[in-house]
Amino acid sequence: MKTNLTRLVRAGIALALLGALGWLGGCSDGPINLCSTCPPPPQGLIVSDPAPAGGVAVRAGMASAPTSGAGDSVAYVSLPPGTVPAGSRATLRRLGDAATVTDTVRDGGFDPLPVGARAGDSIEVMVRDAGGVTVYQMHAEVRAARPPVVVRTDPARKKTDVPVNAALVVVFSEPVAGGTLTPSSVQLLRGGSPVAGTVTLLQGTGAVAAFTPAALLDRNTDYRLVVTPAVRDLEGEALPAPVSVDFTTGQSSTGPAASITVSPDTVYMTGATYQLTATVRDAAGNLLIDQSVTWSTSDPAGLSISPTGLVTSLGPAGYFHVTATVEGLSAGALVIVTAGPPASVAVSPTPATVAAGDTLFLLATVRDADGRVIDNPSLTWTSSDPAVATVAAAGPQQPRYAIVTGVSQANVTITAIGGSASGTASVTVGPPLPVGSVTIVPNPATVVWQETLQLTATLRSANGRPLSGRAVAWASDNQAVATVDANGRVTGVSEGSANVSATSEGVTGTAAIAVTVLQWLSVSANAVFTCGVTTTGAAYCWGDNSYGQLGIGTYNTPDHCIGTGGYSCSKVPVGVIGGLSFTAVTGWEQHACGLSTTGAAYCWGANPAGELGIQDGQWGPFQPVAGGLTFSSLTAGENFSCGLASNGAAYCWGWDAFGQLGTGAPASGGRLVDPQPVAGGLTFTMVTGKDDNTCGLTTSGAAYCWGDNTAGQLGIGRTDGPEHCYPYGDPCSTVPVAVSGGLRFSSLSVGGRHACGLTTAGAAYCWGFNSVGQLGDGSNNSSSVPVPVTGGLSLATVSAGGTRTCGVTTSGSAYCWGAGSAAPVAVTGGLIFSTVSVGSDHVCGVTTSQVAYCWGSNFYGQLGNGTTTNSSVPVKVAGQP
């Protein structure tokens, strides 16, 4: 990284020197800063002085401008071509704002993008390469005065074979006054003679001008484009000195539109409007300025767009997709409208009543000055008299709610404070309600031998109101099997059954408890949690439960791990509720899926994109995946799931922004609840998926992959396609594409951004991202085609995870690579494994004697040994002899 940084610094110095030399020669195609009182733009970064936003049809922009001063303003930020050759994506923001603008880096730079800012503010620009590594990061202050400069021209300096009908485009560092653009301020010269033409600002932007010759240019002829100091910005500041660009025409003309891009492609808006621009080019990359672009939005009621690409928020916050279309071609941008700082707080219900010892939920609705609801406000709750009622925030996942607990009979005022705004509710505390029922969850429940399980007793009044603050007495009717402490924590003593009761005010509830000794059929190490299936078909999970991915029917768990913010985890296996018998369980970040013995799929956990295969609900398995299909195997990725039907057809459902569902339709990132058939009509023997891509193995042993290809994880020998998925424009494929090399595999496994396959001869091959050696070829070089794993191991199974890969040899020894080792290394301990499974930062395996072991990160309790201590050697999962 130090070498890369040094290279970037040297490149920036070289760019500055070349720019200065070009200036002295009276000819420059890059930005030149001759303001004697202004420092030069750092390493090529250009930040304009503030411009009045209203003057360029951009108000407030992507970030909240400071409240001091008169009116809104924006600064324009750009990087000249060639500044960051390795750049792929650029993110811009005003320091102090969470909102950002993101755009694609083209030819090592990007054209001016408006950022809401004023003089004295600092702008941060971060550029990442195709692998997500930061290759350029810079801060620059917005100065009160800075003259405009030329960022780039099209054609560029010394370009040849320029079409004879081309319009000549000049990109300035900020909007310029249209009245200063004339055939004398922007000239085209043939030899020393001016060429007739017109100069105009391109529609929808104030920073791009085009010189259109009155007639076709001569073929194979030298020309010079000259931009003079007569060009001024909106404040009247002049271009410091002439800028000239020499180019040579060819013999051809521009062709029809072949591509369209939208800039920026991702915008966070807290203001009312933001200007998008569309760029149309022909197949040779020539810029076309005379195209009629049609704009549309996914929700015109929430976000409108003008014929020139100006988007206007119409009130509500949310996600909106904007599309620019020309001659059957389209490109998109994601516009995210967020709320500004709190301006008002309303608390409901008010007035409200709560019994002493009972609880009441209050809801604070926080709005900004434009009336938008702030979904995740930072609130402080207070009680005017804690002796009458106390109040506490409901938790980080429900920031708008507070829990009021009645203490004694009287009146009290509850206040919610958000920033400088506040709201109140009047609460009357009445007499305590008697207990009407006691319910224990989970019930029935299974506790692992020599481990504990937390039971929760829910008390309700006769009218169903939940009660709190009441004394509960716990008891077990068979302490030789299971004991219970005063807090409802059950400990398994020996294999068998017991009934545990909870009694309050003479009312009793009972739960059936089974104590079991675990023997494992398989385990699945997921991103930050682990699941497994025992030899009896019962499913257990352990680790992070922030989204209910342990499948125990509640967020409440026996443990509170540091890695999950102090809540929602289990350090030992806990049983998945529902009483189903499973053959396998799979999962990844926020959800898991299990395959029942009848072939039905059940999923549980988070469901924002429909990855559970059901419309609503975060807990399962209460209902099977929609569609009534019978599956032979399942796989779970990031917010999507796939299954292999009994006839070998693959189906996927959930999130599809990168084409990971393989449907062949344009990826939209929408919510696809029903299983969708994978396109192509292939017959598979297995499917596997992780972050944003999926692979399948056909009956002939051929490997096919689909979804994200930013790191070459499709294995097709390229990283620039074969498609570019909406709305981000990332390389992808929405249909299965064959992995290069003609290899025949017996199994496949997809990791975070890489994949591995095992040939029929037991040789392992991997492809994709290789930042820490996860391909196992002895290097850290990424590969878009399969490369052999070093060491000549004969493997029986292989599993790829976030940043590592593991395999089991035919003799049962486990080897892993990645996470710093570019070649396989033997797992310590001499255990004989039948399978291994790799998560993001941990690994689990089942030995031939059906004992489960895990090793690696234990931040979330995902090793299942009752601790959160990391382990570099296999440790036995709890509940086994």
Coordinates of N, CA, C and O in Angstrom, one line a residue, residues 762-838:
G762 N -10.1 -34.8 -8.1 CA -9.8 -34.3 -6.7 C -8.9 -33.1 -6.7 O -8.5 -32.7 -5.6
A763 N -8.6 -32.5 -7.8 CA -7.8 -31.3 -7.9 C -8.7 -30.0 -7.7 O -9.8 -30.0 -8.2
A764 N -8.2 -29.1 -6.9 CA -9.0 -27.9 -6.6 C -8.5 -26.7 -7.5 O -7.3 -26.5 -7.8
Y765 N -9.5 -26.0 -8.1 CA -9.2 -24.8 -8.9 C -10.1 -23.7 -8.3 O -11.2 -23.9 -7.9
C766 N -9.5 -22.4 -8.3 CA -10.3 -21.3 -7.8 C -10.1 -20.1 -8.8 O -9.2 -20.1 -9.6
W767 N -11.1 -19.2 -8.7 CA -11.0 -18.0 -9.5 C -11.7 -16.8 -8.8 O -12.5 -17.0 -7.9
G768 N -11.4 -15.6 -9.2 CA -12.0 -14.4 -8.6 C -11.0 -13.6 -7.8 O -9.8 -13.5 -8.1
F769 N -11.5 -12.9 -6.8 CA -10.7 -12.0 -6.0 C -9.7 -12.8 -5.2 O -10.0 -13.8 -4.6
N770 N -8.5 -12.2 -5.0 CA -7.4 -13.0 -4.4 C -6.6 -12.0 -3.5 O -5.3 -12.1 -3.5
S771 N -7.2 -11.2 -2.8 CA -6.5 -10.2 -2.0 C -5.6 -10.8 -0.9 O -4.6 -10.2 -0.6
V772 N -6.0 -11.9 -0.3 CA -5.2 -12.5 0.8 C -4.9 -13.9 0.5 O -4.8 -14.7 1.4
G773 N -4.9 -14.3 -0.8 CA -4.4 -15.7 -1.1 C -5.6 -16.7 -1.1 O -5.3 -17.9 -1.1
Q774 N -6.8 -16.3 -1.2 CA -7.9 -17.2 -1.1 C -8.0 -18.1 -2.3 O -8.8 -19.1 -2.3
L775 N -7.3 -17.8 -3.4 CA -7.3 -18.7 -4.6 C -6.4 -19.9 -4.4 O -6.4 -20.8 -5.1
G776 N -5.4 -19.7 -3.5 CA -4.5 -20.8 -3.1 C -3.5 -21.2 -4.2 O -2.9 -22.3 -4.2
D777 N -3.2 -20.2 -5.1 CA -2.2 -20.5 -6.2 C -0.8 -20.0 -5.9 O 0.0 -19.9 -6.7
G778 N -0.6 -19.6 -4.6 CA 0.7 -19.1 -4.2 C 0.9 -17.6 -4.4 O 2.0 -17.1 -4.2
S779 N -0.1 -16.9 -4.9 CA 0.0 -15.5 -5.1 C -1.2 -14.7 -4.5 O -2.1 -15.3 -4.0
N780 N -1.1 -13.4 -4.6 CA -2.3 -12.6 -4.3 C -2.9 -11.9 -5.5 O -3.5 -10.8 -5.4
N781 N -2.7 -12.5 -6.7 CA -3.2 -11.9 -7.9 C -4.5 -12.5 -8.2 O -4.7 -13.7 -8.3
S782 N -5.5 -11.6 -8.4 CA -6.9 -12.1 -8.8 C -6.9 -12.7 -10.2 O -6.0 -12.4 -11.0
S783 N -7.8 -13.6 -10.4 CA -7.9 -14.3 -11.7 C -9.3 -14.4 -12.1 O -10.2 -14.8 -11.3
S784 N -9.6 -14.1 -13.4 CA -10.9 -14.3 -14.0 C -11.1 -15.6 -14.6 O -12.1 -15.9 -15.3
V785 N -10.1 -16.5 -14.5 CA -10.3 -17.9 -15.0 C -9.8 -18.8 -13.9 O -9.0 -18.4 -13.0
P786 N -10.2 -20.1 -13.9 CA -9.8 -21.0 -12.8 C -8.2 -21.2 -12.8 O -7.6 -21.4 -13.9
V787 N -7.6 -21.1 -11.6 CA -6.2 -21.4 -11.5 C -6.1 -22.6 -10.5 O -6.8 -22.7 -9.5
P788 N -5.1 -23.5 -10.7 CA -5.0 -24.6 -9.8 C -4.4 -24.2 -8.4 O -3.6 -23.4 -8.3
V789 N -5.0 -24.9 -7.4 CA -4.5 -24.7 -6.0 C -3.2 -25.4 -5.9 O -3.0 -26.6 -6.4
T790 N -2.2 -24.8 -5.3 CA -0.8 -25.4 -5.2 C -0.8 -26.5 -4.2 O -1.7 -26.6 -3.4
G791 N 0.2 -27.3 -4.3 CA 0.4 -28.4 -3.3 C 0.0 -29.8 -3.7 O 0.4 -30.8 -3.0
G792 N -0.7 -29.9 -4.8 CA -1.0 -31.2 -5.3 C -1.9 -32.1 -4.4 O -1.9 -33.3 -4.5
L793 N -2.8 -31.4 -3.6 CA -3.6 -32.1 -2.7 C -4.7 -32.9 -3.5 O -5.2 -32.4 -4.5
S794 N -5.1 -34.0 -3.0 CA -6.3 -34.8 -3.5 C -7.4 -34.6 -2.6 O -7.4 -35.1 -1.5
L795 N -8.4 -33.7 -3.0 CA -9.4 -33.3 -2.0 C -10.7 -34.1 -2.3 O -11.0 -34.4 -3.5
A796 N -11.5 -34.3 -1.2 CA -12.8 -34.9 -1.3 C -13.9 -33.8 -1.3 O -15.0 -34.0 -1.9
T797 N -13.7 -32.7 -0.6 CA -14.6 -31.6 -0.5 C -13.9 -30.3 -0.5 O -12.7 -30.2 -0.1
V798 N -14.5 -29.2 -0.9 CA -14.0 -27.9 -0.9 C -15.1 -26.9 -0.5 O -16.2 -27.1 -0.8
S799 N -14.7 -25.8 0.3 CA -15.6 -24.8 0.7 C -15.0 -23.5 0.7 O -13.9 -23.3 1.2
A800 N -15.6 -22.5 0.0 CA -15.1 -21.1 -0.1 C -15.9 -20.2 0.8 O -17.1 -20.3 0.8
G801 N -15.3 -19.3 1.5 CA -16.0 -18.3 2.3 C -15.6 -16.9 2.0 O -15.2 -16.6 0.9
G802 N -15.6 -16.0 3.0 CA -15.3 -14.6 2.7 C -14.0 -14.4 2.2 O -13.8 -13.9 1.1
T803 N -12.9 -14.7 3.0 CA -11.5 -14.4 2.6 C -10.7 -15.6 2.7 O -9.4 -15.5 2.7
R804 N -11.3 -16.8 2.7 CA -10.5 -18.0 2.7 C -11.2 -19.2 2.1 O -12.4 -19.1 1.8
T805 N -10.5 -20.3 1.9 CA -11.0 -21.5 1.3 C -10.4 -22.7 2.1 O -9.3 -22.6 2.6
C806 N -11.2 -23.7 2.3 CA -10.8 -24.9 3.0 C -11.2 -26.2 2.2 O -12.2 -26.1 1.5
G807 N -10.5 -27.2 2.4 CA -10.8 -28.5 1.8 C -10.5 -29.7 2.7 O -9.6 -29.6 3.6
V808 N -11.1 -30.8 2.4 CA -10.8 -32.0 3.2 C -10.2 -33.0 2.2 O -10.8 -33.3 1.1
T809 N -9.1 -33.6 2.5 CA -8.4 -34.5 1.6 C -9.2 -35.9 1.6 O -10.0 -36.1 2.5
T810 N -8.8 -36.8 0.7 CA -9.4 -38.1 0.7 C -9.1 -38.9 2.0 O -9.8 -39.8 2.3
S811 N -8.1 -38.5 2.7 CA -7.7 -39.2 3.9 C -8.4 -38.5 5.2 O -8.2 -39.0 6.3
G812 N -9.1 -37.4 5.0 CA -9.8 -36.7 6.0 C -9.1 -35.6 6.7 O -9.6 -35.0 7.6
S813 N -7.9 -35.2 6.2 CA -7.2 -34.1 6.7 C -7.8 -32.8 6.2 O -8.1 -32.7 5.0
A814 N -7.8 -31.7 7.0 CA -8.3 -30.5 6.5 C -7.2 -29.5 6.2 O -6.2 -29.4 7.0
Y815 N -7.3 -28.8 5.1 CA -6.3 -27.8 4.7 C -7.1 -26.5 4.4 O -8.2 -26.5 3.9
C816 N -6.5 -25.3 4.7 CA -7.1 -24.0 4.5 C -6.1 -23.1 3.8 O -4.9 -23.3 4.0
W817 N -6.6 -22.2 3.0 CA -5.7 -21.1 2.4 C -6.5 -19.8 2.3 O -7.7 -19.8 2.4
G818 N -5.8 -18.7 2.2 CA -6.4 -17.4 2.2 C -6.2 -16.8 3.6 O -5.5 -17.3 4.5
A819 N -6.8 -15.6 3.8 CA -6.6 -14.8 5.1 C -5.1 -14.7 5.4 O -4.7 -14.8 6.6
G820 N -4.3 -14.5 4.4 CA -2.9 -14.3 4.6 C -2.0 -15.4 4.1 O -0.8 -15.2 4.0
S821 N -2.5 -16.6 3.9 CA -1.7 -17.7 3.3 C -2.1 -17.9 1.9 O -3.3 -18.3 1.7
A822 N -1.2 -17.8 1.0 CA -1.5 -18.0 -0.4 C -1.4 -19.4 -0.9 O -1.5 -19.7 -2.1
A823 N -1.1 -20.4 0.0 CA -1.0 -21.8 -0.3 C -1.6 -22.6 0.8 O -1.7 -22.1 2.0
P824 N -2.2 -23.8 0.6 CA -2.8 -24.6 1.6 C -1.9 -24.9 2.8 O -0.7 -25.2 2.6
V825 N -2.4 -24.8 4.0 CA -1.7 -25.2 5.2 C -2.7 -26.1 6.0 O -3.9 -25.9 6.0
A826 N -2.1 -27.1 6.6 CA -2.9 -28.1 7.4 C -3.5 -27.5 8.6 O -2.9 -26.7 9.3
V827 N -4.7 -27.9 8.9 CA -5.4 -27.5 10.1 C -4.8 -28.2 11.3 O -4.7 -29.5 11.2
T828 N -4.5 -27.5 12.4 CA -3.9 -28.1 13.5 C -4.8 -29.1 14.2 O -6.0 -28.9 14.3
G829 N -4.3 -30.1 14.8 CA -5.0 -31.0 15.7 C -5.2 -32.5 15.2 O -5.5 -33.3 16.0
G830 N -4.9 -32.7 14.0 CA -4.9 -34.1 13.5 C -6.3 -34.7 13.4 O -6.4 -36.0 13.4
L831 N -7.3 -33.9 13.4 CA -8.7 -34.5 13.4 C -9.0 -35.0 12.0 O -8.5 -34.5 11.0
I832 N -9.9 -36.0 11.9 CA -10.3 -36.6 10.6 C -11.7 -36.1 10.3 O -12.7 -36.4 11.0
F833 N -11.8 -35.2 9.3 CA -13.1 -34.6 8.9 C -13.7 -35.3 7.8 O -13.1 -35.9 6.9
S834 N -15.1 -35.2 7.8 CA -15.8 -35.6 6.6 C -16.2 -34.4 5.7 O -16.2 -34.5 4.5
T835 N -16.5 -33.2 6.3 CA -16.8 -32.0 5.6 C -16.3 -30.8 6.4 O -16.1 -30.9 7.6
V836 N -16.1 -29.7 5.7 CA -15.8 -28.4 6.3 C -16.7 -27.3 5.6 O -17.1 -27.5 4.5
S837 N -16.9 -26.2 6.4 CA -17.7 -25.1 5.8 C -17.1 -23.8 6.3 O -16.7 -23.7 7.5
V838 N -16.9 -22.9 5.4 CA -16.2 -21.6 5.6 C -17.2 -20.5 5.7 O -18.0 -20.3 4.8

